[in-house]
Short mmCIF file of C-alpha atoms in Angstrom, two decimals:
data_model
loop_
_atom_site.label_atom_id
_atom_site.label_comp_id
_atom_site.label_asym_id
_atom_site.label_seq_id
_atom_site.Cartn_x
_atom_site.Cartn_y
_atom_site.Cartn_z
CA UNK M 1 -6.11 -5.66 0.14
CA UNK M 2 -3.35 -6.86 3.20
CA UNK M 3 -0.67 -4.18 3.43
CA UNK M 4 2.65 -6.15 4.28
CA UNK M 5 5.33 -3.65 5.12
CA UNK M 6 3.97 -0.05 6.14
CA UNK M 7 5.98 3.00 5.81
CA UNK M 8 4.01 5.68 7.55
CA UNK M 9 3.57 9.61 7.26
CA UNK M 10 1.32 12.03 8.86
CA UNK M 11 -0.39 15.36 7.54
CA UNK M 12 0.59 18.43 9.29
CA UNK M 13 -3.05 19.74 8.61
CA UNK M 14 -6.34 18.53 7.67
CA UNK M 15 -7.16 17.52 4.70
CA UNK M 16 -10.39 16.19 2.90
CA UNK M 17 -10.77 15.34 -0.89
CA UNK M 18 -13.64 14.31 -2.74
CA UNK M 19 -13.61 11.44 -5.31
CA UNK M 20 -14.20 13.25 -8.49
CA UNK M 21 -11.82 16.00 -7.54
CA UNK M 22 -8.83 13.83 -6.42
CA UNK M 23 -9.29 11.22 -9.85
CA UNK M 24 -8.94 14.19 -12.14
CA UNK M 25 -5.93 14.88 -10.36
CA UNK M 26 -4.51 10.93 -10.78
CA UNK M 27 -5.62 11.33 -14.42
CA UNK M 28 -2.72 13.55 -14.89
CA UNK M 29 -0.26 11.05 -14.25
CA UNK M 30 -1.54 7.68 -15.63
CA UNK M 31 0.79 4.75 -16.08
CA UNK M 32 2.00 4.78 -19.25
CA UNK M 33 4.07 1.55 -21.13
CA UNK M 34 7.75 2.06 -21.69
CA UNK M 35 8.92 3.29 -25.19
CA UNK M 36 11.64 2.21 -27.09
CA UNK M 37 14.01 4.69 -25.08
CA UNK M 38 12.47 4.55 -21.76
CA UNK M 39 14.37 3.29 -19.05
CA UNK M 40 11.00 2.84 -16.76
CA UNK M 41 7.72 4.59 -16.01
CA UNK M 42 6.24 5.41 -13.26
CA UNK M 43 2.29 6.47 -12.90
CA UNK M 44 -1.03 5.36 -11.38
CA UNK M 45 -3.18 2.51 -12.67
CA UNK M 46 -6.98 1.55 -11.50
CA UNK M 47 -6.97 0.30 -7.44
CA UNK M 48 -8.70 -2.52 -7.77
CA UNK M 49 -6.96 -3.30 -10.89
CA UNK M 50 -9.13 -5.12 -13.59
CA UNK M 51 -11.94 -5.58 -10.96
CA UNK M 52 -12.62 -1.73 -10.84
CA UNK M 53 -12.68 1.41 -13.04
CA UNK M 54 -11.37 4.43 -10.61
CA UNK M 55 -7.81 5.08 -10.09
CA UNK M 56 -8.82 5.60 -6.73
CA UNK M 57 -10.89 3.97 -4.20
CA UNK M 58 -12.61 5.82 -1.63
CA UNK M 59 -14.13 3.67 1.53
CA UNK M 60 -15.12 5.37 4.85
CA UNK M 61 -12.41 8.36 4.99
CA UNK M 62 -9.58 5.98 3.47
CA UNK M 63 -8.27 6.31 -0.39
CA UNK M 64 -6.53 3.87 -2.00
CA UNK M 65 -4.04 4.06 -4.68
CA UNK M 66 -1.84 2.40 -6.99
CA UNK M 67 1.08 3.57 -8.88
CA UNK M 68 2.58 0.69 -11.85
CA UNK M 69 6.64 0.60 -12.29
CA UNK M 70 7.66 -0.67 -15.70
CA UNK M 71 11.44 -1.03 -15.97
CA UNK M 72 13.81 -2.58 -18.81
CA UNK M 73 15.78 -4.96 -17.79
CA UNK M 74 19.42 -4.37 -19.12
CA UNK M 75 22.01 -7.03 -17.26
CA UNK M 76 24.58 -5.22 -15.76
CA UNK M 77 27.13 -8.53 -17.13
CA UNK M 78 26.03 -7.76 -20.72
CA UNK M 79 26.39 -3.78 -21.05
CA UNK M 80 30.10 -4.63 -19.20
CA UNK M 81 30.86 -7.04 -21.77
CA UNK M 82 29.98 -4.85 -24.70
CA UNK M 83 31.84 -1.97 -23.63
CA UNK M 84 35.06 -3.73 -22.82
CA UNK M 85 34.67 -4.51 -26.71
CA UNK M 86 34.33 -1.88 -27.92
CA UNK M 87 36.85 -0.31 -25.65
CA UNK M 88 39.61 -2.92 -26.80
CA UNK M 89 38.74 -2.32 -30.16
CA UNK M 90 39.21 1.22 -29.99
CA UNK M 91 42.22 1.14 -28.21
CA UNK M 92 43.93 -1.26 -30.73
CA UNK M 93 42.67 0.29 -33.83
CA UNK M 94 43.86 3.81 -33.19
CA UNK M 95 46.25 2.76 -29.84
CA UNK M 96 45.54 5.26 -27.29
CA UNK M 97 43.54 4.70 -24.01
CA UNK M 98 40.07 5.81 -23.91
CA UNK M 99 39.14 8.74 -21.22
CA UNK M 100 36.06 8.12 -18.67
CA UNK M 101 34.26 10.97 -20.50
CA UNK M 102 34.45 8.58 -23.69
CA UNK M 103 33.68 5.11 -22.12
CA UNK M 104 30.67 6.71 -19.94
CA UNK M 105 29.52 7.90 -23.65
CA UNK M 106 30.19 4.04 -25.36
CA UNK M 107 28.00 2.81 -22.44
CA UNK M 108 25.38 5.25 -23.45
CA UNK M 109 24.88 4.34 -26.83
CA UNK M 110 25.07 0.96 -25.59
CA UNK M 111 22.43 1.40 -22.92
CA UNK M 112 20.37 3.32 -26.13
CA UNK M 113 21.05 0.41 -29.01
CA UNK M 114 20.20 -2.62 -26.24
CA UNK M 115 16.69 -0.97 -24.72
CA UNK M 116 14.56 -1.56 -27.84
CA UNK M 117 15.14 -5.12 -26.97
CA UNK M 118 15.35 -5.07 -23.32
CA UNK M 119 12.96 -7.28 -21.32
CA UNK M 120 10.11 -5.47 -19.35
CA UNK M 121 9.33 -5.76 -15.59
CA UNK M 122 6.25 -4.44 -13.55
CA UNK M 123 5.42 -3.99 -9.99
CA UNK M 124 3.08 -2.25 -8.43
CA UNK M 125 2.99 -0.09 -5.14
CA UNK M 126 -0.27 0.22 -3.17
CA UNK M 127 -0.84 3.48 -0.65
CA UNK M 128 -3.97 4.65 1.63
CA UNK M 129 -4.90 7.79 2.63
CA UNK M 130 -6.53 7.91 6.15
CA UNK M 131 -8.49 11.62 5.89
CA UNK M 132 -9.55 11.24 9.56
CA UNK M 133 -6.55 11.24 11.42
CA UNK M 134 -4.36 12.34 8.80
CA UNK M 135 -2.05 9.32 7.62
CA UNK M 136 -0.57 8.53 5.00
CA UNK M 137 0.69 5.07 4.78
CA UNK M 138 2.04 3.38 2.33
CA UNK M 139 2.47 -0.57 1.74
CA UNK M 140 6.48 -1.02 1.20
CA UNK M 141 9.74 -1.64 3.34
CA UNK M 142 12.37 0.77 1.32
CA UNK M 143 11.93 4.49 1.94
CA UNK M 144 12.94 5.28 -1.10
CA UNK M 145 10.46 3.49 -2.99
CA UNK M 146 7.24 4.98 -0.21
CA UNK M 147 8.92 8.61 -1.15
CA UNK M 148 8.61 7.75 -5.32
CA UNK M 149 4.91 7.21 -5.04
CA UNK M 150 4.73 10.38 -2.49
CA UNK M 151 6.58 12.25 -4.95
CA UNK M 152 4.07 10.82 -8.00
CA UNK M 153 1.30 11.95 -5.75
CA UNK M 154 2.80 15.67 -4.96
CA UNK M 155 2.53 16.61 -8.70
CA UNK M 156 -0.53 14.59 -8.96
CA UNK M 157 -1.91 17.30 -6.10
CA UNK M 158 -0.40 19.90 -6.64
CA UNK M 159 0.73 19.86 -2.51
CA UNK M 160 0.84 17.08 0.28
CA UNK M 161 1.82 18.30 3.54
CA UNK M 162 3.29 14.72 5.06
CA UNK M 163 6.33 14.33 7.02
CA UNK M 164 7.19 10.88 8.49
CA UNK M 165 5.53 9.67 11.57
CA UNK M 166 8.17 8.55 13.36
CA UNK M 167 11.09 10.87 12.87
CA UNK M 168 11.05 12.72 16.08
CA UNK M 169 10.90 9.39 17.51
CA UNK M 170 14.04 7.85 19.31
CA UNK M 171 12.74 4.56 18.76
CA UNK M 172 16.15 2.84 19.92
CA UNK M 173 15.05 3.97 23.02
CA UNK M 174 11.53 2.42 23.19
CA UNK M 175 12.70 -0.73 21.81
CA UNK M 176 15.13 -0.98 24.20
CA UNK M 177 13.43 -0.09 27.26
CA UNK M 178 10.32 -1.80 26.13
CA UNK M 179 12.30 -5.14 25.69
CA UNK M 180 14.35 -4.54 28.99
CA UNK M 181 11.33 -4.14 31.26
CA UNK M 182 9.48 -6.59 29.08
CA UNK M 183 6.79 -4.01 28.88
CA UNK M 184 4.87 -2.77 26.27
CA UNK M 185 2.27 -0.18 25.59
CA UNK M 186 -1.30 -1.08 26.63
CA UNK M 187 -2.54 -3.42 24.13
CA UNK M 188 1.12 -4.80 22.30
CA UNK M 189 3.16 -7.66 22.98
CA UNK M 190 6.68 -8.18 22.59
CA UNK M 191 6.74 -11.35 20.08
CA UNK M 192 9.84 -13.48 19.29
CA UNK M 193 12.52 -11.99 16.97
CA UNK M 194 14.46 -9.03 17.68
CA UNK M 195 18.12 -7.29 16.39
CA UNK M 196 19.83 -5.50 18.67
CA UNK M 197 23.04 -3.86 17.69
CA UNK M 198 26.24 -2.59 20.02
CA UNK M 199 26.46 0.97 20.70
CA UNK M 200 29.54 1.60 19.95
CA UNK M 201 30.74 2.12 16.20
CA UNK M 202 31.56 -1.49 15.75
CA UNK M 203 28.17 -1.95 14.85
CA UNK M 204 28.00 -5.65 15.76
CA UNK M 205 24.64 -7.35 15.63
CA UNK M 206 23.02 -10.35 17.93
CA UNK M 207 19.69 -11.55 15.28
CA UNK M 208 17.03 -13.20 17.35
CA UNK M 209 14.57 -15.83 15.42
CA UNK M 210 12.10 -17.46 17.47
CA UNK M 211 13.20 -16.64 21.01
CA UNK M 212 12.60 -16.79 24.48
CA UNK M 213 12.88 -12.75 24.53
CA UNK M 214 12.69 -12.85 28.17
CA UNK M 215 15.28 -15.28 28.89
CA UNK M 216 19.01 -14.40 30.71
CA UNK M 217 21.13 -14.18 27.27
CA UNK M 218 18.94 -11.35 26.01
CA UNK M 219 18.84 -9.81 29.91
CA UNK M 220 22.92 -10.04 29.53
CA UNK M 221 22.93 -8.48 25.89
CA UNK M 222 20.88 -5.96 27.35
CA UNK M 223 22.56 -5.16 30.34
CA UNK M 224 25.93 -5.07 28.40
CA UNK M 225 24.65 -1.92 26.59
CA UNK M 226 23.39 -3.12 23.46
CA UNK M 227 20.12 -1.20 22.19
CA UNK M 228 17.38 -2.55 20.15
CA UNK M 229 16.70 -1.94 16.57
CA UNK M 230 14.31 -4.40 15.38
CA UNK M 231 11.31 -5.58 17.94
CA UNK M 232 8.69 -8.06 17.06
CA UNK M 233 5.10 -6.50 18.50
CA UNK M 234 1.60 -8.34 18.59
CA UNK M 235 -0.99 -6.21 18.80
CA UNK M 236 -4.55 -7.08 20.32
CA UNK M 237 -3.78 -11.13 18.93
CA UNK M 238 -5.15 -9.23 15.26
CA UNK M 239 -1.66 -8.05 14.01
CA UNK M 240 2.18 -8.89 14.31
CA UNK M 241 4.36 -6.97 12.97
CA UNK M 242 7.78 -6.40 13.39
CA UNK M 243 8.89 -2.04 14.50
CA UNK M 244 11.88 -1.13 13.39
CA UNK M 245 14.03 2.01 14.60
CA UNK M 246 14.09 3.88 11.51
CA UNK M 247 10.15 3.78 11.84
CA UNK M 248 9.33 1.24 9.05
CA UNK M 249 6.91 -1.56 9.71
CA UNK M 250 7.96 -4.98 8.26
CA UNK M 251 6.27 -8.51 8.15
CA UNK M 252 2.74 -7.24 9.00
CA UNK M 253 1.06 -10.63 9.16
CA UNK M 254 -3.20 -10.72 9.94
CA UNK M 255 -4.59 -12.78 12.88
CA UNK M 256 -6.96 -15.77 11.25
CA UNK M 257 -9.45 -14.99 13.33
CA UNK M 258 -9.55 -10.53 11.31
CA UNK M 259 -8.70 -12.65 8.60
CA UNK M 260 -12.16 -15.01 8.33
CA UNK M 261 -14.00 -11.95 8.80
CA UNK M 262 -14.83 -11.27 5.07
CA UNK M 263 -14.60 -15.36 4.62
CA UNK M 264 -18.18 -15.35 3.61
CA UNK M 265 -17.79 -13.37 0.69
CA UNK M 266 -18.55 -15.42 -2.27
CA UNK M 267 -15.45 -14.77 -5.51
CA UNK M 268 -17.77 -14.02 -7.50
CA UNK M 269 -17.97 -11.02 -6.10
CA UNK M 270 -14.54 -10.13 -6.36
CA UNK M 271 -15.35 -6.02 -5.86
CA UNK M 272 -17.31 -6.09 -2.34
CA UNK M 273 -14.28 -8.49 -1.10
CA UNK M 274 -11.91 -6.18 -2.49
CA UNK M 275 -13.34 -3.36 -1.01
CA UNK M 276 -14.17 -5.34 2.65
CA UNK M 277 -11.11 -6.47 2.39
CA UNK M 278 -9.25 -2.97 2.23
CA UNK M 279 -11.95 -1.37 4.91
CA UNK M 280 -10.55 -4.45 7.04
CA UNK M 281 -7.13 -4.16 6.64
CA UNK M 282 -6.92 -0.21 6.72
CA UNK M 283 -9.40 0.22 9.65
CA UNK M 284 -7.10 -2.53 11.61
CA UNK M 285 -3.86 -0.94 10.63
CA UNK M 286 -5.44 3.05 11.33
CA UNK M 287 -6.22 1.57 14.91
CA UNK M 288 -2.71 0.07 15.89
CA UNK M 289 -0.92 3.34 14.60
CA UNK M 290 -2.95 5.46 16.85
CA UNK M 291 -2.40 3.33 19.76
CA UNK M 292 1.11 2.89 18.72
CA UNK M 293 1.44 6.43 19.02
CA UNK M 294 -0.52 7.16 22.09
CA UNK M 295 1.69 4.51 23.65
CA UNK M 296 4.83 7.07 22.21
CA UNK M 297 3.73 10.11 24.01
CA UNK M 298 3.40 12.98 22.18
CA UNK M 299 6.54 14.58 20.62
CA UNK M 300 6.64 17.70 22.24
CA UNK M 301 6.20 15.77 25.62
CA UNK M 302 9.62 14.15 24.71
CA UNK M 303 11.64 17.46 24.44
#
């Protein structure tokens, strides 16, 4: 179970669930197929899919979750085409132009005659609940999509106090003066790739792939007044990820080395490597966060 992309949230209070508590609450909300008028669905399916029977999976203080996405697929090209029909047809046969309050109703019955026979796509969106220290972190690079399966578990819950982690964070500024001094918090590295972007509103952008990140051309970029967005981080030669300003963790990528640790498992047992797997993965991940943090300062040091 290797998260890829992490978008991250803490709990602004404690919080401890048991298992048989916390499934009744996912039954509420199982996935569900689309019907003949649905659009998409949106609801939680088992954890360790056809492998397991809980919607949830709880493994030393960490949950896991999944929520399942089934959308129709309704190209954009086709529902166009059909409406400027029916629209030309219109306008000939009784010769007047037809309002926006009209065509938005056309595309409507359009939208309603087409999704019987739309095609159907799935996806699904994994999330772990550390109840030790209180994060929340789920495995995706958009915001939006981390805050659908937040929302899914709110009414699930009934509450979740979350916010996320790094909002009170000027990250621009750690990024910047991390790759400036070429100094990192005890235990990261800066890697090779970076994005740094001009200050002023032009919003210009030098992309770096593979680079010397100490070298003079990213010294002059630097010294020019661009700040860092996008940093490239190793952390303790197990993870490499790269931190972006907004907070969002993308490319996480797992050292060999953590990754031959559950190696030994036999297939067979597909359950024990799914859940050694996850305790692997989420125990690594829990560890860089706090570091990542501690290496932050604490937020009401910053004001």
């Amino acid at each position: 179970m290797w998260f890829s992309n992490l978008i991250c949230y803490r709990f602004k209070q404690d919080v401890s669930y048991t298992q048989e508590d916390f499934e009744k609450a996912l039954e509420q909300d199982l996935f569900r197929p689309c019907g003949s008028q649905d659009l998409n669905t949106f609801g939680w399916t088992k954890a360790f899919g056809k492998h397991g029977d809980t919607l949830s999976h709880f493994s030393q203080k960490s949950i896991l979750v999944c929520a399942k996405r089934e959308e129709k697929v309704l190209p954009a090209a086709v529902v166009n085409d059909m409406l400027a029909e029916k629209i030309e047809l219109i306008e000939a046969e009784e010769n007047r132009p037809v309002k926006k309050k009209e065509k938005d109703e056309l595309k409507e019955n359009i939208l309603h005659t087409l999704l019987p026979q739309a095609f159907k796509k799935s996806s699904l969106q994994f999330a772990f609940i550390d109840q030790e220290n209180g994060w929340v972190v789920v495995n995706s690079g958009s915001f939006n999509k981390a805050e659908e399966l937040l929302a899914l578990l709110r009414k699930s819950l009934g509450t979740l106090p979350v916010v996320p982690a790094f909002a009170n964070y000027d990250l621009d500024v750690f990024l910047t003066d991390w790759l400036t001094n070429f100094s990192t918090p005890e235990g990261f590295a800066i890697g090779s790739d970076a994005e740094l972007e001009e200050a002023d509103d032009s919003g210009a952008q030098v992309k770096l792939k593979g680079h010397d990140l100490a070298c003079d051309e990213v010294k002059s970029h630097l010294e020019s007044g661009k700040r860092v967005t996008k940093l490239a981080l190793d952390w303790q030669e197990r993870l490499k990820f790269m931190l972006q300003n907004d907070g969002s963790i993308k490319r996480l990528s797992y050292s060999e080395t953590l990754k031959e640790e559950n190696a030994d498992i036999p297939k067979e047992d597909m359950l024990v490597k799914l859940d050694a797997d996850f305790i692997l993965a989420s125990e690594e991940i829990k560890l860089m966060l706090e570091e990542l943090t501690a290496g932050l300062g604490d937020v009401e040091d910053l004001a």
